[in-house]
mmCIF file of C-alpha atoms in Angstrom:
data_model
loop_
_atom_site.group_PDB
_atom_site.id
_atom_site.type_symbol
_atom_site.label_atom_id
_atom_site.label_comp_id
_atom_site.label_asym_id
_atom_site.label_seq_id
_atom_site.Cartn_x
_atom_site.Cartn_y
_atom_site.Cartn_z
ATOM 1 C CA MET A 1083 0.395 -7.319 -30.138
ATOM 2 C CA LYS A 1084 -2.481 -5.748 -32.010
ATOM 3 C CA LYS A 1085 -4.674 -8.725 -31.035
ATOM 4 C CA LYS A 1086 -3.584 -8.358 -27.377
ATOM 5 C CA LEU A 1087 -4.468 -4.666 -27.389
ATOM 6 C CA THR A 1088 -7.830 -5.448 -28.946
ATOM 7 C CA ASN A 1089 -8.492 -8.130 -26.324
ATOM 8 C CA GLU A 1090 -7.605 -5.648 -23.612
ATOM 9 C CA ASN A 1091 -10.072 -3.170 -25.031
ATOM 10 C CA ILE A 1092 -12.692 -5.885 -25.203
ATOM 11 C CA GLY A 1093 -11.999 -6.787 -21.573
ATOM 12 C CA LYS A 1094 -12.352 -3.133 -20.578
ATOM 13 C CA SER A 1095 -15.576 -2.783 -22.567
ATOM 14 C CA LYS A 1096 -17.010 -5.823 -20.830
ATOM 15 C CA LEU A 1097 -16.093 -4.428 -17.416
ATOM 16 C CA PHE A 1098 -17.595 -1.096 -18.382
ATOM 17 C CA ILE A 1099 -20.862 -2.773 -19.392
ATOM 18 C CA THR A 1100 -20.856 -4.750 -16.142
ATOM 19 C CA ALA A 1101 -20.407 -1.569 -14.130
ATOM 20 C CA ALA A 1102 -23.126 0.175 -16.159
ATOM 21 C CA VAL A 1103 -25.571 -2.687 -15.569
ATOM 22 C CA ILE A 1104 -24.880 -2.646 -11.818
ATOM 23 C CA PHE A 1105 -25.207 1.134 -11.682
ATOM 24 C CA LEU A 1106 -28.500 1.128 -13.605
ATOM 25 C CA CYS A 1107 -29.802 -1.653 -11.405
ATOM 26 C CA ILE A 1108 -29.034 0.221 -8.201
ATOM 27 C CA GLY A 1109 -30.555 3.361 -9.698
ATOM 28 C CA ALA A 1110 -33.751 1.560 -10.672
ATOM 29 C CA VAL A 1111 -34.185 0.048 -7.218
ATOM 30 C CA TYR A 1112 -33.674 3.351 -5.408
ATOM 31 C CA TRP A 1113 -35.913 5.194 -7.859
ATOM 32 C CA VAL A 1114 -38.774 2.768 -7.229
ATOM 33 C CA LYS A 1115 -38.148 2.888 -3.464
ATOM 34 C CA SER A 1116 -38.324 6.675 -3.389
ATOM 35 C CA ALA A 1117 -41.441 6.625 -5.588
ATOM 36 C CA ASN A 1118 -43.040 4.238 -3.067
ATOM 37 C CA ARG A 1119 -42.111 6.539 -0.204
ATOM 38 C CA SER A 1120 -43.612 9.575 -1.898
ATOM 39 C CA ASN A 1121 -46.920 7.680 -2.220
ATOM 40 C CA GLN A 1122 -47.250 7.546 1.558
ATOM 41 C CA LYS A 1123 -49.815 10.105 2.672
ATOM 42 C CA PRO A 1124 -49.884 11.623 6.179
ATOM 43 C CA LYS A 1125 -51.580 9.248 8.542
ATOM 44 C CA LYS A 1126 -54.803 10.149 10.304
ATOM 45 C CA VAL A 1127 -54.739 9.407 14.027
ATOM 46 C CA ARG A 1128 -57.865 7.610 15.165
ATOM 47 C CA LEU A 1129 -58.400 8.608 18.768
ATOM 48 C CA SER A 1130 -60.931 5.845 19.430
ATOM 49 C CA ARG A 1131 -58.186 3.314 18.808
ATOM 50 C CA THR A 1132 -55.467 5.131 20.665
ATOM 51 C CA ILE A 1133 -54.529 4.475 24.256
ATOM 52 C CA GLY A 1134 -51.905 5.857 26.586
ATOM 53 C CA ASP A 1135 -50.377 9.205 27.300
ATOM 54 C CA PRO A 1136 -50.632 11.609 24.338
ATOM 55 C CA ASN A 1137 -47.403 13.236 25.598
ATOM 56 C CA ALA A 1138 -45.594 9.905 25.736
ATOM 57 C CA ASP A 1139 -42.096 9.776 24.269
ATOM 58 C CA ILE A 1140 -42.717 6.379 22.702
ATOM 59 C CA ARG A 1141 -45.408 6.271 20.076
ATOM 60 C CA ILE A 1142 -46.326 2.842 18.768
ATOM 61 C CA VAL A 1143 -48.621 2.192 15.833
ATOM 62 C CA GLU A 1144 -49.599 -1.437 15.454
ATOM 63 C CA HIS A 1145 -51.006 -2.839 12.222
ATOM 64 C CA LEU A 1146 -52.804 -6.021 13.034
ATOM 65 C CA ASP A 1147 -55.096 -8.728 11.838
ATOM 66 C CA PHE A 1148 -57.382 -9.942 14.608
ATOM 67 C CA GLN A 1149 -57.191 -13.508 13.329
ATOM 68 C CA CYS A 1150 -53.393 -13.576 13.468
ATOM 69 C CA SER A 1151 -52.106 -15.447 16.522
ATOM 70 C CA ALA A 1152 -48.850 -13.501 16.631
ATOM 71 C CA CYS A 1153 -50.892 -10.302 16.642
ATOM 72 C CA ALA A 1154 -52.654 -11.521 19.778
ATOM 73 C CA LYS A 1155 -49.298 -12.226 21.456
ATOM 74 C CA GLY A 1156 -48.015 -8.803 20.446
ATOM 75 C CA TYR A 1157 -51.157 -7.081 21.670
ATOM 76 C CA PHE A 1158 -50.896 -8.574 25.173
ATOM 77 C CA LEU A 1159 -47.159 -7.910 25.283
ATOM 78 C CA LEU A 1160 -47.831 -4.244 24.540
ATOM 79 C CA LYS A 1161 -50.586 -4.167 27.153
ATOM 80 C CA ARG A 1162 -48.087 -5.351 29.761
ATOM 81 C CA TYR A 1163 -45.671 -2.600 28.772
ATOM 82 C CA LEU A 1164 -48.486 -0.028 28.853
ATOM 83 C CA GLU A 1165 -49.337 -1.066 32.408
ATOM 84 C CA LYS A 1166 -45.679 -1.009 33.427
ATOM 85 C CA TYR A 1167 -44.803 2.316 31.764
ATOM 86 C CA PRO A 1168 -48.118 4.180 31.461
ATOM 87 C CA SER A 1169 -46.639 7.634 30.969
ATOM 88 C CA ARG A 1170 -44.117 6.561 28.362
ATOM 89 C CA ILE A 1171 -46.167 4.789 25.745
ATOM 90 C CA GLN A 1172 -48.964 5.748 23.431
ATOM 91 C CA LEU A 1173 -50.399 2.938 21.335
ATOM 92 C CA GLU A 1174 -52.590 3.219 18.269
ATOM 93 C CA LEU A 1175 -54.084 0.185 16.555
ATOM 94 C CA LYS A 1176 -54.710 0.038 12.831
ATOM 95 C CA TYR A 1177 -56.405 -2.642 10.816
ATOM 96 C CA PHE A 1178 -54.556 -4.802 8.367
ATOM 97 C CA PRO A 1179 -56.944 -7.659 7.706
ATOM 98 C CA TRP A 1180 -55.217 -10.392 5.753
ATOM 99 C CA THR A 1181 -57.263 -11.342 2.704
ATOM 100 C CA LYS A 1182 -56.627 -15.074 3.054
ATOM 101 C CA GLN A 1183 -57.932 -15.167 6.611
ATOM 102 C CA ARG A 1184 -61.588 -16.111 6.706
ATOM 103 C CA HIS A 1185 -62.611 -13.852 9.601
ATOM 104 C CA ALA A 1186 -59.984 -11.128 9.334
ATOM 105 C CA PHE A 1187 -62.209 -8.518 7.746
ATOM 106 C CA GLU A 1188 -65.330 -9.320 9.804
ATOM 107 C CA SER A 1189 -63.400 -9.191 13.062
ATOM 108 C CA ALA A 1190 -61.929 -5.812 12.057
ATOM 109 C CA LEU A 1191 -65.423 -4.616 11.134
ATOM 110 C CA PHE A 1192 -66.842 -5.591 14.522
ATOM 111 C CA ALA A 1193 -63.845 -3.995 16.239
ATOM 112 C CA GLU A 1194 -64.400 -0.761 14.330
ATOM 113 C CA CYS A 1195 -68.090 -0.823 15.237
ATOM 114 C CA SER A 1196 -67.120 -1.257 18.885
ATOM 115 C CA ALA A 1197 -64.798 1.750 18.487
ATOM 116 C CA ARG A 1198 -67.764 3.780 17.253
ATOM 117 C CA GLN A 1199 -69.493 2.960 20.526
ATOM 118 C CA GLY A 1200 -66.406 3.819 22.570
ATOM 119 C CA LYS A 1201 -65.646 0.220 23.580
ATOM 120 C CA PHE A 1202 -62.819 -0.645 21.216
ATOM 121 C CA TRP A 1203 -60.278 -1.717 23.817
ATOM 122 C CA GLU A 1204 -62.717 -3.826 25.808
ATOM 123 C CA PHE A 1205 -63.962 -5.526 22.667
ATOM 124 C CA SER A 1206 -60.555 -6.105 21.084
ATOM 125 C CA LYS A 1207 -59.149 -7.540 24.321
ATOM 126 C CA LEU A 1208 -61.908 -10.136 24.484
ATOM 127 C CA LEU A 1209 -61.750 -10.765 20.763
ATOM 128 C CA LEU A 1210 -58.049 -11.570 20.936
ATOM 129 C CA ARG A 1211 -58.361 -13.501 24.182
ATOM 130 C CA LYS A 1212 -60.973 -15.759 22.570
ATOM 131 C CA GLN A 1213 -59.210 -15.919 19.232
ATOM 132 C CA LYS A 1214 -58.460 -19.634 19.466
ATOM 133 C CA LEU A 1215 -62.170 -20.277 19.885
ATOM 134 C CA TRP A 1216 -63.376 -18.433 16.791
ATOM 135 C CA ARG A 1217 -60.477 -18.827 14.363
ATOM 136 C CA LYS A 1218 -61.541 -22.174 13.039
ATOM 137 C CA LEU A 1219 -65.293 -21.581 13.108
ATOM 138 C CA SER A 1220 -67.449 -21.158 10.049
ATOM 139 C CA VAL A 1221 -68.238 -17.609 8.944
ATOM 140 C CA ASP A 1222 -71.717 -17.664 10.511
ATOM 141 C CA ASP A 1223 -70.546 -19.183 13.793
ATOM 142 C CA ALA A 1224 -67.685 -16.714 14.075
ATOM 143 C CA GLN A 1225 -70.077 -13.803 13.523
ATOM 144 C CA LEU A 1226 -72.293 -15.209 16.238
ATOM 145 C CA MET A 1227 -69.313 -15.270 18.557
ATOM 146 C CA PHE A 1228 -68.429 -11.667 17.670
ATOM 147 C CA ARG A 1229 -71.980 -10.654 18.601
ATOM 148 C CA GLU A 1230 -71.703 -12.516 21.898
ATOM 149 C CA ILE A 1231 -68.470 -10.665 22.688
ATOM 150 C CA ALA A 1232 -70.163 -7.419 21.714
ATOM 151 C CA HIS A 1233 -72.984 -8.212 24.107
ATOM 152 C CA GLU A 1234 -70.479 -9.077 26.837
ATOM 153 C CA VAL A 1235 -68.812 -5.664 26.604
ATOM 154 C CA GLY A 1236 -72.163 -3.889 26.506
ATOM 155 C CA LEU A 1237 -72.462 -2.768 22.891
ATOM 156 C CA ASP A 1238 -75.859 -1.659 21.618
ATOM 157 C CA GLU A 1239 -76.902 -4.496 19.310
ATOM 158 C CA PHE A 1240 -79.071 -2.350 17.012
ATOM 159 C CA ASP A 1241 -76.316 0.182 16.447
ATOM 160 C CA LEU A 1242 -73.946 -2.714 15.961
ATOM 161 C CA ALA A 1243 -76.192 -4.316 13.344
ATOM 162 C CA ASP A 1244 -76.454 -1.035 11.414
ATOM 163 C CA CYS A 1245 -72.759 -0.457 11.704
ATOM 164 C CA THR A 1246 -71.736 -3.855 10.323
ATOM 165 C CA MET A 1247 -73.870 -3.189 7.238
ATOM 166 C CA ASP A 1248 -72.394 0.269 6.669
ATOM 167 C CA GLU A 1249 -70.434 0.341 3.416
ATOM 168 C CA LEU A 1250 -68.542 3.493 4.401
ATOM 169 C CA ILE A 1251 -67.167 1.780 7.481
ATOM 170 C CA LYS A 1252 -66.134 -1.241 5.421
ATOM 171 C CA GLN A 1253 -64.403 1.074 2.996
ATOM 172 C CA SER A 1254 -62.572 2.816 5.838
ATOM 173 C CA ILE A 1255 -61.112 -0.524 6.957
ATOM 174 C CA LEU A 1256 -60.009 -1.327 3.429
ATOM 175 C CA SER A 1257 -58.433 2.075 2.967
ATOM 176 C CA GLU A 1258 -56.570 1.632 6.257
ATOM 177 C CA ARG A 1259 -55.232 -1.625 4.886
ATOM 178 C CA LYS A 1260 -54.259 0.125 1.681
ATOM 179 C CA GLU A 1261 -52.455 2.743 3.775
ATOM 180 C CA GLY A 1262 -50.551 -0.070 5.436
ATOM 181 C CA LYS A 1263 -49.587 -1.561 2.081
ATOM 182 C CA LEU A 1264 -48.250 1.814 0.947
ATOM 183 C CA LEU A 1265 -46.074 1.827 4.053
ATOM 184 C CA GLY A 1266 -44.604 -1.459 2.844
ATOM 185 C CA ILE A 1267 -46.371 -3.722 5.308
ATOM 186 C CA LYS A 1268 -46.413 -7.327 4.175
ATOM 187 C CA GLN A 1269 -46.875 -9.149 7.434
ATOM 188 C CA THR A 1270 -48.844 -8.825 10.598
ATOM 189 C CA PRO A 1271 -48.116 -7.777 13.189
ATOM 190 C CA THR A 1272 -46.068 -4.838 12.009
ATOM 191 C CA TYR A 1273 -45.292 -2.002 14.392
ATOM 192 C CA PHE A 1274 -43.961 1.481 13.922
ATOM 193 C CA ILE A 1275 -42.156 2.575 17.063
ATOM 194 C CA ASN A 1276 -41.486 6.305 16.740
ATOM 195 C CA GLY A 1277 -41.524 5.756 12.997
ATOM 196 C CA LYS A 1278 -39.174 2.768 13.019
ATOM 197 C CA MET A 1279 -40.664 -0.319 11.381
ATOM 198 C CA VAL A 1280 -40.572 -3.470 13.501
ATOM 199 C CA VAL A 1281 -41.923 -6.703 12.068
ATOM 200 C CA GLY A 1282 -43.094 -9.618 14.194
ATOM 201 C CA VAL A 1283 -43.468 -10.183 17.920
ATOM 202 C CA LYS A 1284 -39.892 -11.329 18.510
ATOM 203 C CA ASN A 1285 -38.534 -8.110 17.051
ATOM 204 C CA LEU A 1286 -41.102 -6.096 19.015
ATOM 205 C CA GLN A 1287 -39.913 -7.765 22.211
ATOM 206 C CA ARG A 1288 -36.293 -7.050 21.311
ATOM 207 C CA GLU A 1289 -37.022 -3.433 20.467
ATOM 208 C CA LEU A 1290 -39.009 -2.798 23.656
ATOM 209 C CA ALA A 1291 -36.302 -4.470 25.743
ATOM 210 C CA THR A 1292 -33.741 -2.152 24.161
ATOM 211 C CA ILE A 1293 -35.872 0.965 24.650
ATOM 212 C CA PHE A 1294 -36.637 0.223 28.298
ATOM 213 C CA GLY A 1295 -33.223 -1.220 29.100
ATOM 214 C CA GLU A 1296 -34.647 -4.621 29.978
ATOM 215 C CA LYS A 1297 -33.091 -8.043 29.521
ATOM 216 C CA LEU A 1298 -34.583 -9.936 26.629
ATOM 217 C CA GLU A 1299 -36.250 -13.098 27.943
ATOM 218 C CA LYS A 1300 -36.325 -16.193 25.822
ATOM 219 C CA GLN A 1301 -39.843 -17.432 25.678
ATOM 220 C CA GLU A 1302 -40.969 -20.959 24.919
ATOM 221 C CA GLY A 1303 -42.613 -21.488 21.574
ATOM 222 C CA GLN A 1304 -41.439 -18.169 20.140
ATOM 223 C CA ARG A 1305 -39.464 -19.708 17.313
ATOM 224 C CA GLY A 1306 -40.002 -19.357 13.640
ATOM 225 C CA HIS A 1307 -42.396 -17.138 11.797
ATOM 226 C CA GLU A 1308 -44.674 -15.184 14.026
ATOM 227 C CA GLY A 1309 -47.235 -13.649 11.870
ATOM 228 C CA HIS A 1310 -49.107 -13.823 8.663
ATOM 229 C CA SER A 1311 -47.524 -12.721 5.490
ATOM 230 C CA HIS A 1312 -48.125 -12.273 1.858
ATOM 231 C CA GLU A 1313 -51.533 -11.596 0.520
ATOM 232 C CA MET B 371 -24.071 -11.337 -35.356
ATOM 233 C CA ARG B 372 -22.645 -14.761 -36.083
ATOM 234 C CA GLY B 373 -23.556 -17.590 -33.762
ATOM 235 C CA ILE B 374 -26.782 -15.995 -32.666
ATOM 236 C CA ARG B 375 -29.335 -18.684 -32.520
ATOM 237 C CA MET B 376 -32.301 -18.862 -30.164
ATOM 238 C CA ASN B 377 -32.395 -22.284 -28.623
ATOM 239 C CA LYS B 378 -34.091 -23.874 -25.638
ATOM 240 C CA PHE B 379 -31.066 -23.219 -23.425
ATOM 241 C CA VAL B 380 -31.318 -19.496 -24.124
ATOM 242 C CA VAL B 381 -35.038 -19.571 -23.373
ATOM 243 C CA ILE B 382 -34.425 -21.337 -20.045
ATOM 244 C CA ARG B 383 -31.605 -18.927 -19.259
ATOM 245 C CA ILE B 384 -33.856 -15.922 -19.861
ATOM 246 C CA ILE B 385 -36.668 -17.427 -17.773
ATOM 247 C CA ILE B 386 -34.363 -18.261 -14.870
ATOM 248 C CA GLY B 387 -32.718 -14.844 -15.056
ATOM 249 C CA SER B 388 -36.114 -13.111 -15.055
ATOM 250 C CA PHE B 389 -37.256 -15.221 -12.137
ATOM 251 C CA PHE B 390 -34.362 -14.131 -9.929
ATOM 252 C CA VAL B 391 -34.541 -10.511 -11.095
ATOM 253 C CA PHE B 392 -38.205 -10.421 -10.091
ATOM 254 C CA SER B 393 -37.533 -12.139 -6.775
ATOM 255 C CA GLY B 394 -34.669 -9.834 -5.823
ATOM 256 C CA PHE B 395 -36.389 -6.670 -7.043
ATOM 257 C CA GLU B 396 -39.592 -7.355 -5.099
ATOM 258 C CA LYS B 397 -37.624 -7.712 -1.888
ATOM 259 C CA LEU B 398 -35.473 -4.655 -2.522
ATOM 260 C CA VAL B 399 -38.256 -2.152 -3.181
ATOM 261 C CA MET B 400 -40.005 -3.024 0.066
ATOM 262 C CA PRO B 401 -38.744 -2.177 3.568
ATOM 263 C CA ILE B 402 -35.861 -4.453 4.491
ATOM 264 C CA GLU B 403 -37.525 -5.233 7.830
ATOM 265 C CA ASN B 404 -40.019 -7.493 6.052
ATOM 266 C CA PHE B 405 -37.413 -9.773 4.528
ATOM 267 C CA GLN B 406 -35.333 -9.685 7.704
ATOM 268 C CA ALA B 407 -38.323 -10.928 9.689
ATOM 269 C CA ILE B 408 -38.809 -13.747 7.184
ATOM 270 C CA MET B 409 -35.144 -14.708 7.424
ATOM 271 C CA GLU B 410 -35.319 -14.745 11.205
ATOM 272 C CA SER B 411 -38.357 -16.980 11.049
ATOM 273 C CA TYR B 412 -36.206 -19.738 9.520
ATOM 274 C CA ASP B 413 -34.222 -19.684 12.750
ATOM 275 C CA VAL B 414 -30.811 -20.108 11.092
ATOM 276 C CA LEU B 415 -29.265 -16.689 11.665
ATOM 277 C CA ASN B 416 -29.436 -14.431 14.679
ATOM 278 C CA HIS B 417 -30.971 -10.946 14.484
ATOM 279 C CA GLU B 418 -27.798 -9.128 13.443
ATOM 280 C CA LEU B 419 -26.708 -11.651 10.816
ATOM 281 C CA ALA B 420 -30.260 -11.852 9.484
ATOM 282 C CA GLY B 421 -30.152 -8.089 9.029
ATOM 283 C CA ILE B 422 -26.922 -8.292 7.037
ATOM 284 C CA ALA B 423 -28.171 -11.218 4.978
ATOM 285 C CA ALA B 424 -31.493 -9.472 4.353
ATOM 286 C CA PHE B 425 -29.570 -6.568 2.851
ATOM 287 C CA ILE B 426 -27.106 -8.564 0.769
ATOM 288 C CA MET B 427 -29.158 -11.475 -0.546
ATOM 289 C CA PRO B 428 -31.731 -9.596 -2.622
ATOM 290 C CA TRP B 429 -28.955 -7.628 -4.327
ATOM 291 C CA VAL B 430 -27.117 -10.833 -5.166
ATOM 292 C CA GLU B 431 -30.360 -12.339 -6.509
ATOM 293 C CA LEU B 432 -31.137 -9.290 -8.598
ATOM 294 C CA LEU B 433 -27.676 -8.771 -10.037
ATOM 295 C CA ALA B 434 -26.887 -12.439 -10.663
ATOM 296 C CA GLY B 435 -30.356 -12.859 -12.171
ATOM 297 C CA LEU B 436 -29.815 -9.862 -14.438
ATOM 298 C CA PHE B 437 -26.396 -11.107 -15.519
ATOM 299 C CA VAL B 438 -27.881 -14.481 -16.387
ATOM 300 C CA PHE B 439 -30.695 -12.770 -18.284
ATOM 301 C CA LEU B 440 -28.245 -10.689 -20.291
ATOM 302 C CA GLY B 441 -25.716 -13.493 -20.593
ATOM 303 C CA LEU B 442 -22.939 -11.571 -18.844
ATOM 304 C CA TRP B 443 -20.228 -13.444 -16.901
ATOM 305 C CA LEU B 444 -22.495 -16.413 -17.371
ATOM 306 C CA LYS B 445 -20.428 -19.121 -15.741
ATOM 307 C CA VAL B 446 -19.986 -17.093 -12.546
ATOM 308 C CA SER B 447 -23.543 -15.764 -12.375
ATOM 309 C CA LEU B 448 -25.048 -19.211 -13.002
ATOM 310 C CA GLY B 449 -22.758 -20.579 -10.312
ATOM 311 C CA VAL B 450 -23.933 -17.918 -7.879
ATOM 312 C CA LEU B 451 -27.597 -18.638 -8.594
ATOM 313 C CA GLY B 452 -26.977 -22.366 -8.308
ATOM 314 C CA GLY B 453 -25.282 -21.850 -4.957
ATOM 315 C CA MET B 454 -28.140 -19.679 -3.731
ATOM 316 C CA THR B 455 -30.710 -22.236 -4.806
ATOM 317 C CA ILE B 456 -28.903 -24.989 -2.918
ATOM 318 C CA MET B 457 -28.729 -22.739 0.133
ATOM 319 C CA PHE B 458 -32.470 -21.919 -0.070
ATOM 320 C CA PHE B 459 -33.185 -25.641 -0.359
ATOM 321 C CA GLY B 460 -31.171 -26.352 2.778
ATOM 322 C CA VAL B 461 -32.795 -23.557 4.774
ATOM 323 C CA VAL B 462 -36.319 -24.562 3.805
ATOM 324 C CA ALA B 463 -35.630 -28.260 4.354
ATOM 325 C CA GLN B 464 -34.402 -27.632 7.901
ATOM 326 C CA ALA B 465 -37.488 -25.504 8.586
ATOM 327 C CA ILE B 466 -39.723 -28.395 7.512
ATOM 328 C CA ILE B 467 -37.724 -30.968 9.500
ATOM 329 C CA ARG B 468 -37.819 -28.780 12.621
ATOM 330 C CA ASN B 469 -41.508 -28.096 12.027
ATOM 331 C CA LEU B 470 -41.070 -24.356 12.302
ATOM 332 C CA PRO B 471 -44.361 -22.437 12.200
ATOM 333 C CA ILE B 472 -43.846 -20.936 8.767
ATOM 334 C CA ASP B 473 -46.880 -20.909 6.476
ATOM 335 C CA GLU B 474 -45.327 -19.504 3.347
ATOM 336 C CA CYS B 475 -41.803 -19.058 2.108
ATOM 337 C CA GLY B 476 -41.579 -15.299 1.623
ATOM 338 C CA CYS B 477 -39.674 -15.901 -1.592
ATOM 339 C CA PHE B 478 -41.202 -13.335 -3.874
ATOM 340 C CA GLY B 479 -42.115 -10.456 -1.663
ATOM 341 C CA GLU B 480 -45.704 -9.405 -1.906
ATOM 342 C CA ALA B 481 -46.321 -10.834 -5.352
ATOM 343 C CA PHE B 482 -47.059 -14.382 -4.351
ATOM 344 C CA SER B 483 -45.809 -16.965 -1.944
ATOM 345 C CA LEU B 484 -45.541 -20.735 -1.787
ATOM 346 C CA PRO B 485 -45.913 -23.306 0.958
ATOM 347 C CA LEU B 486 -42.572 -24.759 2.019
ATOM 348 C CA PRO B 487 -42.813 -28.196 0.388
ATOM 349 C CA ALA B 488 -43.587 -26.516 -2.927
ATOM 350 C CA VAL B 489 -40.495 -24.375 -2.448
ATOM 351 C CA LEU B 490 -38.336 -27.492 -2.152
ATOM 352 C CA VAL B 491 -39.714 -28.761 -5.451
ATOM 353 C CA MET B 492 -39.190 -25.394 -7.089
ATOM 354 C CA ASP B 493 -35.603 -25.123 -5.818
ATOM 355 C CA SER B 494 -34.799 -28.635 -7.021
ATOM 356 C CA ILE B 495 -36.089 -27.845 -10.505
ATOM 357 C CA LEU B 496 -34.202 -24.544 -10.582
ATOM 358 C CA CYS B 497 -30.995 -26.198 -9.457
ATOM 359 C CA ALA B 498 -31.332 -28.915 -12.086
ATOM 360 C CA LEU B 499 -31.968 -26.362 -14.826
ATOM 361 C CA ILE B 500 -28.981 -24.279 -13.743
ATOM 362 C CA VAL B 501 -26.731 -27.344 -13.838
ATOM 363 C CA ILE B 502 -28.010 -28.161 -17.337
ATOM 364 C CA LEU B 503 -27.311 -24.613 -18.468
ATOM 365 C CA MET B 504 -23.808 -24.719 -17.029
ATOM 366 C CA LYS B 505 -23.045 -28.052 -18.666
ATOM 367 C CA SER B 506 -24.099 -26.652 -22.061
ATOM 368 C CA LEU B 507 -22.537 -23.243 -21.639
ATOM 369 C CA THR B 508 -21.817 -22.743 -25.330
ATOM 370 C CA LYS B 509 -25.475 -23.135 -26.248
ATOM 371 C CA THR B 510 -26.596 -21.219 -23.170
ATOM 372 C CA SER B 511 -24.439 -18.254 -24.081
ATOM 373 C CA ALA B 512 -25.903 -17.862 -27.560
ATOM 374 C CA LEU B 513 -27.548 -14.459 -27.869
ATOM 375 C CA SER B 514 -25.671 -13.055 -24.905
ATOM 376 C CA ILE B 515 -23.248 -10.266 -24.115
ATOM 377 C CA ASP B 516 -20.553 -12.881 -23.377
ATOM 378 C CA CYS B 517 -21.076 -14.324 -26.866
ATOM 379 C CA TYR B 518 -20.811 -10.883 -28.439
ATOM 380 C CA PHE B 519 -17.478 -10.206 -26.762
ATOM 381 C CA LEU B 520 -16.199 -13.680 -27.532
ATOM 382 C CA GLU B 521 -16.892 -13.185 -31.235
ATOM 383 C CA LYS B 522 -15.264 -9.756 -31.112
ATOM 384 C CA SER B 523 -12.108 -11.244 -29.641
ATOM 385 C CA GLN B 524 -11.997 -13.902 -32.335
ATOM 386 C CA THR B 525 -12.279 -11.521 -35.307
#
């Protein structure tokens, strides 16, 4: 009897420890999550990379890598929605160049330099449209292509040359990426639709279809992972 | 404590436990949308089920991993981790067979990631180690909370 009572106590102690471990675990996770959230600073809106109605009810912030093929799909999908619902959407693009991508940073740099000359949207459209052409090029050849696109949209080549050498501009792209990491971004494209995080083009499509009351169309080739992930 | 003896099974147990704790924790401290998108990319679950799985799985990884690390409810927690490893193997294998456009597994959150074939190798090794630990449970549970309570009940 005494042994049975002791075993019961032991059983209870073990359950108590189990509960304590689970409780501490949950506490640790939520503590770290809230610490991460408090590290997020207010975001600066960059007007040169914002398009659409400033009074729009749907505000979308896209974090993209110009070398990411899913980002290109997402960009053109959003463009279609912007044309269809011009007064309802405001879109802002932010850079999240993926470190493993050879041309991610350079393409973002050229895009930012085009923004400084007021031609961001023209440049980025061409850049993404021609993505398949420059993705697999060498660094030098890709840069040449970026300059050709810049010329096509009418950028001043001397200002462009100065801009691409500007360390402050490079730092601004990196700090934008850091901002994205603090928001918990691990893949591109990642969107924030009125503050709600949406990852990948498929989920963007689903979310937009829900918002605008449209039927979600199944598209060929949109299976599997649609983006770049993990630095 | 009697019966406390560090042995290779305990070392493996601690390593495996740490591995899953790290994996689960990394996923949990980041927005759930990231892991949900990764799960959807394997094209096994629909959006809603992927959302549920994305919430549950990291917790199971973390807690089972921690229990293995501490040596608490070892048989059950090792079984859970073994089951998860087999499931991961199946999911990754079907992604490779179907040639899904997935570059990296998304296994460890932001920390690092592996190409899919490497994940299959890793899962196979993990599964084998878990089976070995389960087959030698007495040695595996040396220096564990289970062992402590077992000795208490025998005195």
